Short mmCIF file of C-alpha atoms (C1' of nucleotides) in Angstrom, two decimals:
data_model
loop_
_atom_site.label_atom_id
_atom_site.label_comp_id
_atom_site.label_asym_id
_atom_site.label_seq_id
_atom_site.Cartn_x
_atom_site.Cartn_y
_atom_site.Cartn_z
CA UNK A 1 -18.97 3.74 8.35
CA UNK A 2 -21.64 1.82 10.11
CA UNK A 3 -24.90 3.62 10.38
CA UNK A 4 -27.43 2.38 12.80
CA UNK A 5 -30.57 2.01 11.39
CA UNK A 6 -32.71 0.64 13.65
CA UNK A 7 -34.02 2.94 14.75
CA UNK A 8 -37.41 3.07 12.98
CA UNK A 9 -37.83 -0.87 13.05
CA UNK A 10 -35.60 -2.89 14.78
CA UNK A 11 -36.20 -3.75 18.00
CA UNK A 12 -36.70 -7.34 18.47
CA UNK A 13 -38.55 -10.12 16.06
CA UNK A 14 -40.15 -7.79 12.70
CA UNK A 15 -42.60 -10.45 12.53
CA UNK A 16 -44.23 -11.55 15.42
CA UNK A 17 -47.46 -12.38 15.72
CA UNK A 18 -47.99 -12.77 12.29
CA UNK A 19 -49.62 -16.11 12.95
CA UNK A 20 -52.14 -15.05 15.13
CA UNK A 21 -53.39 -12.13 13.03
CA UNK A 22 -53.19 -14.98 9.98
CA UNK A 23 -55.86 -16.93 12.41
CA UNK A 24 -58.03 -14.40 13.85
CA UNK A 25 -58.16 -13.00 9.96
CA UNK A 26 -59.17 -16.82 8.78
CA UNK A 27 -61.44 -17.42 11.70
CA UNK A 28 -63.23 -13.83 11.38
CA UNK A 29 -64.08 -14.95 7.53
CA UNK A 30 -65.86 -18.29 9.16
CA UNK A 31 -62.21 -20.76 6.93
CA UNK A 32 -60.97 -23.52 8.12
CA UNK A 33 -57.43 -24.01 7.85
CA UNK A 34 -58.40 -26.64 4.70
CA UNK A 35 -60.08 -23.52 3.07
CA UNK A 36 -57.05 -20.67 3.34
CA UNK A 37 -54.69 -23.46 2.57
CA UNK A 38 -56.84 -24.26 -0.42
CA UNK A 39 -57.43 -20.76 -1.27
CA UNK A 40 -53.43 -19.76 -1.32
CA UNK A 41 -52.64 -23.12 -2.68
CA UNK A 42 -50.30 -24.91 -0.32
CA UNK A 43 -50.90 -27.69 2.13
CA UNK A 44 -52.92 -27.31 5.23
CA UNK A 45 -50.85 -28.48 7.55
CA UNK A 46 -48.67 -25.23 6.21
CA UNK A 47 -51.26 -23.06 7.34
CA UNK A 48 -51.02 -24.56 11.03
CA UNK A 49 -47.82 -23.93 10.83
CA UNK A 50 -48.23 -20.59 9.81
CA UNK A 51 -50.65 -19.81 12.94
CA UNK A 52 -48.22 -21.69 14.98
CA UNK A 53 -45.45 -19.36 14.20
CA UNK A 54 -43.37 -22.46 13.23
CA UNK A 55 -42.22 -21.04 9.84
CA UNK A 56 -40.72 -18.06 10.98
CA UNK A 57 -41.84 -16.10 7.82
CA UNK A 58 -44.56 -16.89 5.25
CA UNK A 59 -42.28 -16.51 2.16
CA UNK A 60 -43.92 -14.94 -0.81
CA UNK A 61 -47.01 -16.18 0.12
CA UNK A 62 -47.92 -13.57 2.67
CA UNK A 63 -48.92 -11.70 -0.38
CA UNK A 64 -51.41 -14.31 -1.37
CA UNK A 65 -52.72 -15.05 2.13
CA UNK A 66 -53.21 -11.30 2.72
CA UNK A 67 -55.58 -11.27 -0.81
CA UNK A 68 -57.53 -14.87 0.85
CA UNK A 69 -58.38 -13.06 3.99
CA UNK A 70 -58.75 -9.62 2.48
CA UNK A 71 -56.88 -8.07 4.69
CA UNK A 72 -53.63 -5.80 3.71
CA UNK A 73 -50.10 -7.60 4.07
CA UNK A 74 -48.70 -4.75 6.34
CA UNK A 75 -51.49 -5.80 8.45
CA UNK A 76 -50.22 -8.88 8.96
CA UNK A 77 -46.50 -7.79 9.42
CA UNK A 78 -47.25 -4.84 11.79
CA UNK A 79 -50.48 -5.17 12.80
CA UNK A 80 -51.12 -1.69 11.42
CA UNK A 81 -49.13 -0.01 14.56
CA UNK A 82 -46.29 2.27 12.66
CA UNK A 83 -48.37 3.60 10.23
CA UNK A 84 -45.62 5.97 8.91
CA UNK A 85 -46.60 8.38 5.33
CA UNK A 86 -44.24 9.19 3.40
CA UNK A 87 -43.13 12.45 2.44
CA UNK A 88 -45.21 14.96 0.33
CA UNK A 89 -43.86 18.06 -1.32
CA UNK A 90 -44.13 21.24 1.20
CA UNK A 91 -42.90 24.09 -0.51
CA UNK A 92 -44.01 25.92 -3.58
CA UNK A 93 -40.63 25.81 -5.05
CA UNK A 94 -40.70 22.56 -4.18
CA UNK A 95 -43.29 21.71 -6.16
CA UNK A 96 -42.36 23.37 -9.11
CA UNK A 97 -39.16 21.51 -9.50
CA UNK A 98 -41.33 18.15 -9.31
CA UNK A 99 -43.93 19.98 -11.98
CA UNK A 100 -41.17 20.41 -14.60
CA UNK A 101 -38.76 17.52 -14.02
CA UNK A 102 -42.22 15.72 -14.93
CA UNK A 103 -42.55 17.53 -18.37
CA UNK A 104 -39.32 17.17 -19.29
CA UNK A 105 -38.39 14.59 -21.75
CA UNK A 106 -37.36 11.09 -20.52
CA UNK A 107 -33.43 11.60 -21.18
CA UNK A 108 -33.20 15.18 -19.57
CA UNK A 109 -34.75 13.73 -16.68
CA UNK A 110 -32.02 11.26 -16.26
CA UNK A 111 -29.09 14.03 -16.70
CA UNK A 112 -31.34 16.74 -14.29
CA UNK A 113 -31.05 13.61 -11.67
CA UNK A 114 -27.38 13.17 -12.16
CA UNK A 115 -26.73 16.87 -12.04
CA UNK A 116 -28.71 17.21 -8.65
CA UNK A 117 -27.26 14.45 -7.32
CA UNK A 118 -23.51 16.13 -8.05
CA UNK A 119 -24.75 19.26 -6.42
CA UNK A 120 -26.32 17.33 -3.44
CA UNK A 121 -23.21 15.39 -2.34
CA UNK A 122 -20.93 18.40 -2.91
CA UNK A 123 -23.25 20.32 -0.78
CA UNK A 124 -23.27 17.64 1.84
CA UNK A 125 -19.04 16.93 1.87
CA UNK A 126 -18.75 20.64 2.34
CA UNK A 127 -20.98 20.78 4.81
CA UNK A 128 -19.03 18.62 6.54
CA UNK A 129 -21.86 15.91 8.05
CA UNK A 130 -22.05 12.68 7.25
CA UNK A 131 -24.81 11.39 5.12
CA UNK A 132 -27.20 12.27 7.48
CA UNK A 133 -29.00 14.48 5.33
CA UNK A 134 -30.61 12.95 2.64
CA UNK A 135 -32.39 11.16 5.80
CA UNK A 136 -35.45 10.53 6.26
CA UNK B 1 -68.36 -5.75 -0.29
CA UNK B 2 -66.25 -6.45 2.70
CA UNK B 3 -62.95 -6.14 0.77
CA UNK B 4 -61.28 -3.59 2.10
CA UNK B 5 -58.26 -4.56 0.32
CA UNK B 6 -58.65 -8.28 -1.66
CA UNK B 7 -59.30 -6.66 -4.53
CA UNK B 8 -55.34 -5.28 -5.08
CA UNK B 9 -53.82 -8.46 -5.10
CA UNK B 10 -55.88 -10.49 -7.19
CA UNK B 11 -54.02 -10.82 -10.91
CA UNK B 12 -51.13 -12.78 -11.62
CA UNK B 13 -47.75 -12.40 -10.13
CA UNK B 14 -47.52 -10.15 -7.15
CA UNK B 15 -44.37 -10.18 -6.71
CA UNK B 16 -43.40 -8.67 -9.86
CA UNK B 17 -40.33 -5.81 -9.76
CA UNK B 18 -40.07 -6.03 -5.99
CA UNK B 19 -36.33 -5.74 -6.58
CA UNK B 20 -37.04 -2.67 -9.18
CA UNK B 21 -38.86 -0.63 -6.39
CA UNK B 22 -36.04 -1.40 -4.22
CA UNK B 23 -33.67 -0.20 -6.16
CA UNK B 24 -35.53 2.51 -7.00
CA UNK B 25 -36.06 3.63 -3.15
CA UNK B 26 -32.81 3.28 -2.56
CA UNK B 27 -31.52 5.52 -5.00
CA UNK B 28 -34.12 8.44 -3.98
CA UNK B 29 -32.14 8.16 -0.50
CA UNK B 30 -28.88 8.24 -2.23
CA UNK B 31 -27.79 5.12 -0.80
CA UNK B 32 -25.21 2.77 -2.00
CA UNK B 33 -26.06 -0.70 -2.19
CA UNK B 34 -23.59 -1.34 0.45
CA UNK B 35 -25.17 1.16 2.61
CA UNK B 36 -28.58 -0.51 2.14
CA UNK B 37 -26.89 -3.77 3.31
CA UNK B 38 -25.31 -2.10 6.37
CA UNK B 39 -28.80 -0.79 7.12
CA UNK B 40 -30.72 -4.27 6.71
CA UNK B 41 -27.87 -6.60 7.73
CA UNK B 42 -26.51 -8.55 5.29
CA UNK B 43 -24.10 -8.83 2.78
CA UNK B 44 -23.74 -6.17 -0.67
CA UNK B 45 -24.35 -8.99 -3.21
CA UNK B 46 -27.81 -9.66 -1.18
CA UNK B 47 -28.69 -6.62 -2.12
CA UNK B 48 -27.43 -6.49 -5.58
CA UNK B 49 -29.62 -9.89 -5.86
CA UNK B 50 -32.56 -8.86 -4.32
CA UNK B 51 -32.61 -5.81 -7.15
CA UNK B 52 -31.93 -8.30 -10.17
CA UNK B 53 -34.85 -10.02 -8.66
CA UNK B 54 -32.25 -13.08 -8.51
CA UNK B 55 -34.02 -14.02 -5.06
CA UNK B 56 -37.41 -14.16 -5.82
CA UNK B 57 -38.81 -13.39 -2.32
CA UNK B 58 -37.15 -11.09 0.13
CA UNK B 59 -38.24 -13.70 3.03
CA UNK B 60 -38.66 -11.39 6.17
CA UNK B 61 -36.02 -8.84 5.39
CA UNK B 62 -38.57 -6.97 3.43
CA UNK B 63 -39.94 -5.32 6.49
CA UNK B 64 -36.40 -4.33 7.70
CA UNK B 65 -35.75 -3.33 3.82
CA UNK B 66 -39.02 -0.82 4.28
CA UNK B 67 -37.79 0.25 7.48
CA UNK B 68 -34.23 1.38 6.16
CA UNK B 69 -35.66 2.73 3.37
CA UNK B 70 -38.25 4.68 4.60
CA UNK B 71 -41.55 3.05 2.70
CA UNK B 72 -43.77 0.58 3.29
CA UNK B 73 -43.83 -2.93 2.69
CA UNK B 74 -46.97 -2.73 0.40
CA UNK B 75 -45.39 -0.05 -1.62
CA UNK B 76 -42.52 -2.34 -2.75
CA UNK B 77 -44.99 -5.58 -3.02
CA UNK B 78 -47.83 -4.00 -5.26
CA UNK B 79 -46.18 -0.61 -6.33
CA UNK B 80 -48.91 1.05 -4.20
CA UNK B 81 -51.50 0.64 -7.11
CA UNK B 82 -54.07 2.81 -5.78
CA UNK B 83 -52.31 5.75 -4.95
CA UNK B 84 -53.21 9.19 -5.84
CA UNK B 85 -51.78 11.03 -8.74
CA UNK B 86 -53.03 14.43 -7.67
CA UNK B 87 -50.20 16.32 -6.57
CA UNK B 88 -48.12 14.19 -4.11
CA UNK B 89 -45.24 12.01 -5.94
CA UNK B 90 -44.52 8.56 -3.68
CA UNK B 91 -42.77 7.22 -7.41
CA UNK B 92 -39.36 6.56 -6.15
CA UNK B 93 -37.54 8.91 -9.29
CA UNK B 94 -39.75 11.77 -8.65
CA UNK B 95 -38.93 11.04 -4.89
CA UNK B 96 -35.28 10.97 -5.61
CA UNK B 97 -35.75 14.50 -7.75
CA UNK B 98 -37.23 15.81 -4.74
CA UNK B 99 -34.75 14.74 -2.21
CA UNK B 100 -31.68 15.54 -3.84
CA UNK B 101 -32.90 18.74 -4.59
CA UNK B 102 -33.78 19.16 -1.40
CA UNK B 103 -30.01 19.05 -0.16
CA UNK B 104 -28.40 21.25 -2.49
CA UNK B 105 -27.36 24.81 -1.49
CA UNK B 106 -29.44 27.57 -2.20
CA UNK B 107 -27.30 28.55 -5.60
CA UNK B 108 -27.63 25.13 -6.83
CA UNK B 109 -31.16 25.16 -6.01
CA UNK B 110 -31.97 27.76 -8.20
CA UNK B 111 -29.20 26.69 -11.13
CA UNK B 112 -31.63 23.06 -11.06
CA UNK B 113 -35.17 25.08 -11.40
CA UNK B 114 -33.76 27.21 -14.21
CA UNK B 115 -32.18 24.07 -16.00
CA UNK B 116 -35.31 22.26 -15.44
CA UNK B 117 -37.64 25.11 -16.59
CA UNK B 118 -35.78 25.37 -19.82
CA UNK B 119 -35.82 21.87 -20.57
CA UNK B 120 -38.87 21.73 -19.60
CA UNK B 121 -40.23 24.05 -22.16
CA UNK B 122 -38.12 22.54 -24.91
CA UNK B 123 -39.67 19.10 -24.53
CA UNK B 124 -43.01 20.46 -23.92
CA UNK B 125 -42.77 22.24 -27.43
CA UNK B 126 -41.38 19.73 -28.49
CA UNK B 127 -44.05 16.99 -28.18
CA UNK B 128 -46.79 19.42 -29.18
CA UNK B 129 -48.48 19.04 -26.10
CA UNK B 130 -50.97 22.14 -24.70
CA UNK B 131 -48.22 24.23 -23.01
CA UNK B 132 -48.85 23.66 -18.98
CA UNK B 133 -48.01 25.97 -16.29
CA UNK B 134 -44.51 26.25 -16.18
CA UNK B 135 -43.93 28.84 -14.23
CA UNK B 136 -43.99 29.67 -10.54
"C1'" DA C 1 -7.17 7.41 -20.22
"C1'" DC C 2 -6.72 5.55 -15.73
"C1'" DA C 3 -8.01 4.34 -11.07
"C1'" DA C 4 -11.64 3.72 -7.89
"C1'" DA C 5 -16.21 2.95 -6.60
"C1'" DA C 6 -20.55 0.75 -7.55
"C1'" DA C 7 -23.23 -2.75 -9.41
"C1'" DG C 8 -23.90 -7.43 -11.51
"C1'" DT C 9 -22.90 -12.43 -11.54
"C1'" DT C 10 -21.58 -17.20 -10.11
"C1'" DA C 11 -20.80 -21.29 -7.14
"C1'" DG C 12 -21.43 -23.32 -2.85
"C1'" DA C 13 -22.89 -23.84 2.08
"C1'" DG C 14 -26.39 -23.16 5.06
"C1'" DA C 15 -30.85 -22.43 6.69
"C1'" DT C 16 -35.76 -22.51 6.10
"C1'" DT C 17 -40.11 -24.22 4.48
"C1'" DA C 18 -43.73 -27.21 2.51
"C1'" DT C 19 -45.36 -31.84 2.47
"C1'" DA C 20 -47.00 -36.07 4.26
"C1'" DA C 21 -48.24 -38.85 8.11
"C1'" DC C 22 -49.65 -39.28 12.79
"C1'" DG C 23 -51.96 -38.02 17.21
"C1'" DC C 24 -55.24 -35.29 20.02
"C1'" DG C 25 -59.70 -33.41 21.31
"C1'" DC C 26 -64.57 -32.64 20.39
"C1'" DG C 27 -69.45 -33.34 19.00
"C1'" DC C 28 -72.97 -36.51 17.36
"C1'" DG C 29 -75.75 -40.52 16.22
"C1'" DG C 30 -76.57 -45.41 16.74
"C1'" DC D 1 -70.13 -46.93 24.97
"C1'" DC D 2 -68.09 -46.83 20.60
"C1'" DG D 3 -67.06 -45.30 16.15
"C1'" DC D 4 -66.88 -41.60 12.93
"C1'" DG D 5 -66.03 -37.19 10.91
"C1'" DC D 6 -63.98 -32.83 11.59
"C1'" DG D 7 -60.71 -29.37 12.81
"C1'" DC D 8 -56.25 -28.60 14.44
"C1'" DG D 9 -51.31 -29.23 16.19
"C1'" DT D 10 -46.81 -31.61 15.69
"C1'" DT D 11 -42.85 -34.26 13.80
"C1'" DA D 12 -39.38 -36.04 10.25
"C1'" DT D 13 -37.92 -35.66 5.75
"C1'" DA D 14 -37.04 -33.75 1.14
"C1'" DA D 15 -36.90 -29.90 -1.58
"C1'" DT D 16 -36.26 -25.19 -2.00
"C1'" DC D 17 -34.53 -20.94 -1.39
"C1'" DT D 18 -31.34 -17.39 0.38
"C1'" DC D 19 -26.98 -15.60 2.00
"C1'" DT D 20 -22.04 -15.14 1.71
"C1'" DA D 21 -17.69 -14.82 -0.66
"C1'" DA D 22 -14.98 -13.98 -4.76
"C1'" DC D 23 -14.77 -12.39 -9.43
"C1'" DT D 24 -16.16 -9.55 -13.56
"C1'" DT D 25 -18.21 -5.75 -15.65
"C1'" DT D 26 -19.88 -1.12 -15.78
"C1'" DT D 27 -20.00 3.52 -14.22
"C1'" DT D 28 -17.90 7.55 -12.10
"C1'" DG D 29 -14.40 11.03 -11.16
"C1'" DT D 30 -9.69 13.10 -11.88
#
DNA sequence: ACAAAAAGTTAGAGATTATAACGCGCGCGG
DNA sequence: CCGCGCGCGTTATAATCTCTAACTTTTTGT
């Protein structure tokens, strides 16, 4: 029943070193601490504690902080290290089922989900795996 | 002009729907809110909460919430606003479509293109829009 | 229709964070 | 030398928010 997951992003603390990207970030726009904290609209001690790594995570505000330094929030998280894309289309077929399940009217979407979703699992129990392939 | 990125999250709330685009990803994987909780480490009714947007920030599970399901934490903060809309789907239904379809068996495959075709064509008549290539 | 699984909801405990206040170090002018 | 302003780090406290557990409702499958 338990799946381990971490293997894309576990290992250790997700966010560290979020407060020293949040400085270098402020400090390569020429802020003081007064002008992010003014800029996101909290305190400035908060922001020292920010760069201090004292507040473990930066709440919602991360968001905000991100659009003060104009830099992108998984910048901040990651420091842009596991840049992963998602997953396109590949085949042609595959494309054509994406091409009409877009024209097709709102409700007939929903039932061609539920339908493929029937087929998917029965093809998955009787192929006998776990859940392991609608990964990744 | 040295916004790379500041100019995304500029208007209003920005944390608007995280908990829809959770849900959403989740879903494309097939996932059960209990498996997403197994994944990220914490209890179903987190889960269920952080979908009904009952706990208005994520704090710093977001990035293990990304990790488990397979996006990126600026997709489920701003909806990935400035994405294409050529050809390559990152909307979590059309995902879903896609990866569902993706494990049935080669029978079921085809049984979902036909379905889709013809339903396809109905709405498309339907709505009096210029008839699109359908085929392929 | 019935049973089971999945999702939504509530109350309460626990943890975390922002704020305010204080101290430290530095540069400058009188 | 001393005081002053400035930028920054740190602590204690109050407020806030999130997680867990248990229950209810909705959806799904036979």
């Amino acid at each position: 029943m338990t799946h381990p997951i971490g293997l894309l992003a576990s290992s250790g603390d997700v966010a560290a070193g979020v407060g020293e990207r949040i400085r270098d970030s402020r400090r390569a726009r020429g802020m003081t601490q007064a002008d992010l904290a003014d800029a996101v609209g909290v305190s400035r001690s908060a922001v020292a504690q920010w760069e201090t790594d004292r507040a473990g995570q930066v709440r919602g505000n991360l968001v905000r902080i991100a659009g003060a330094l104009g830099v992108s929030v998984q910048f901040l998280l990651d420091g842009n290290v596991g840049r992963r894309d998602g997953e396109a289309p590949e085949t042609a077929t595959e494309m054509a089922m994406l091409r009409l399940y877009r024209a097709c009217a709102e409700a007939d979407r929903a039932f061609l989900l539920r339908t493929a979703r029937r087929l998917a699992r029965a093809a998955v129990e009787e192929g006998g795996g776990a859940a392991e392939n609608l990964d990744t």
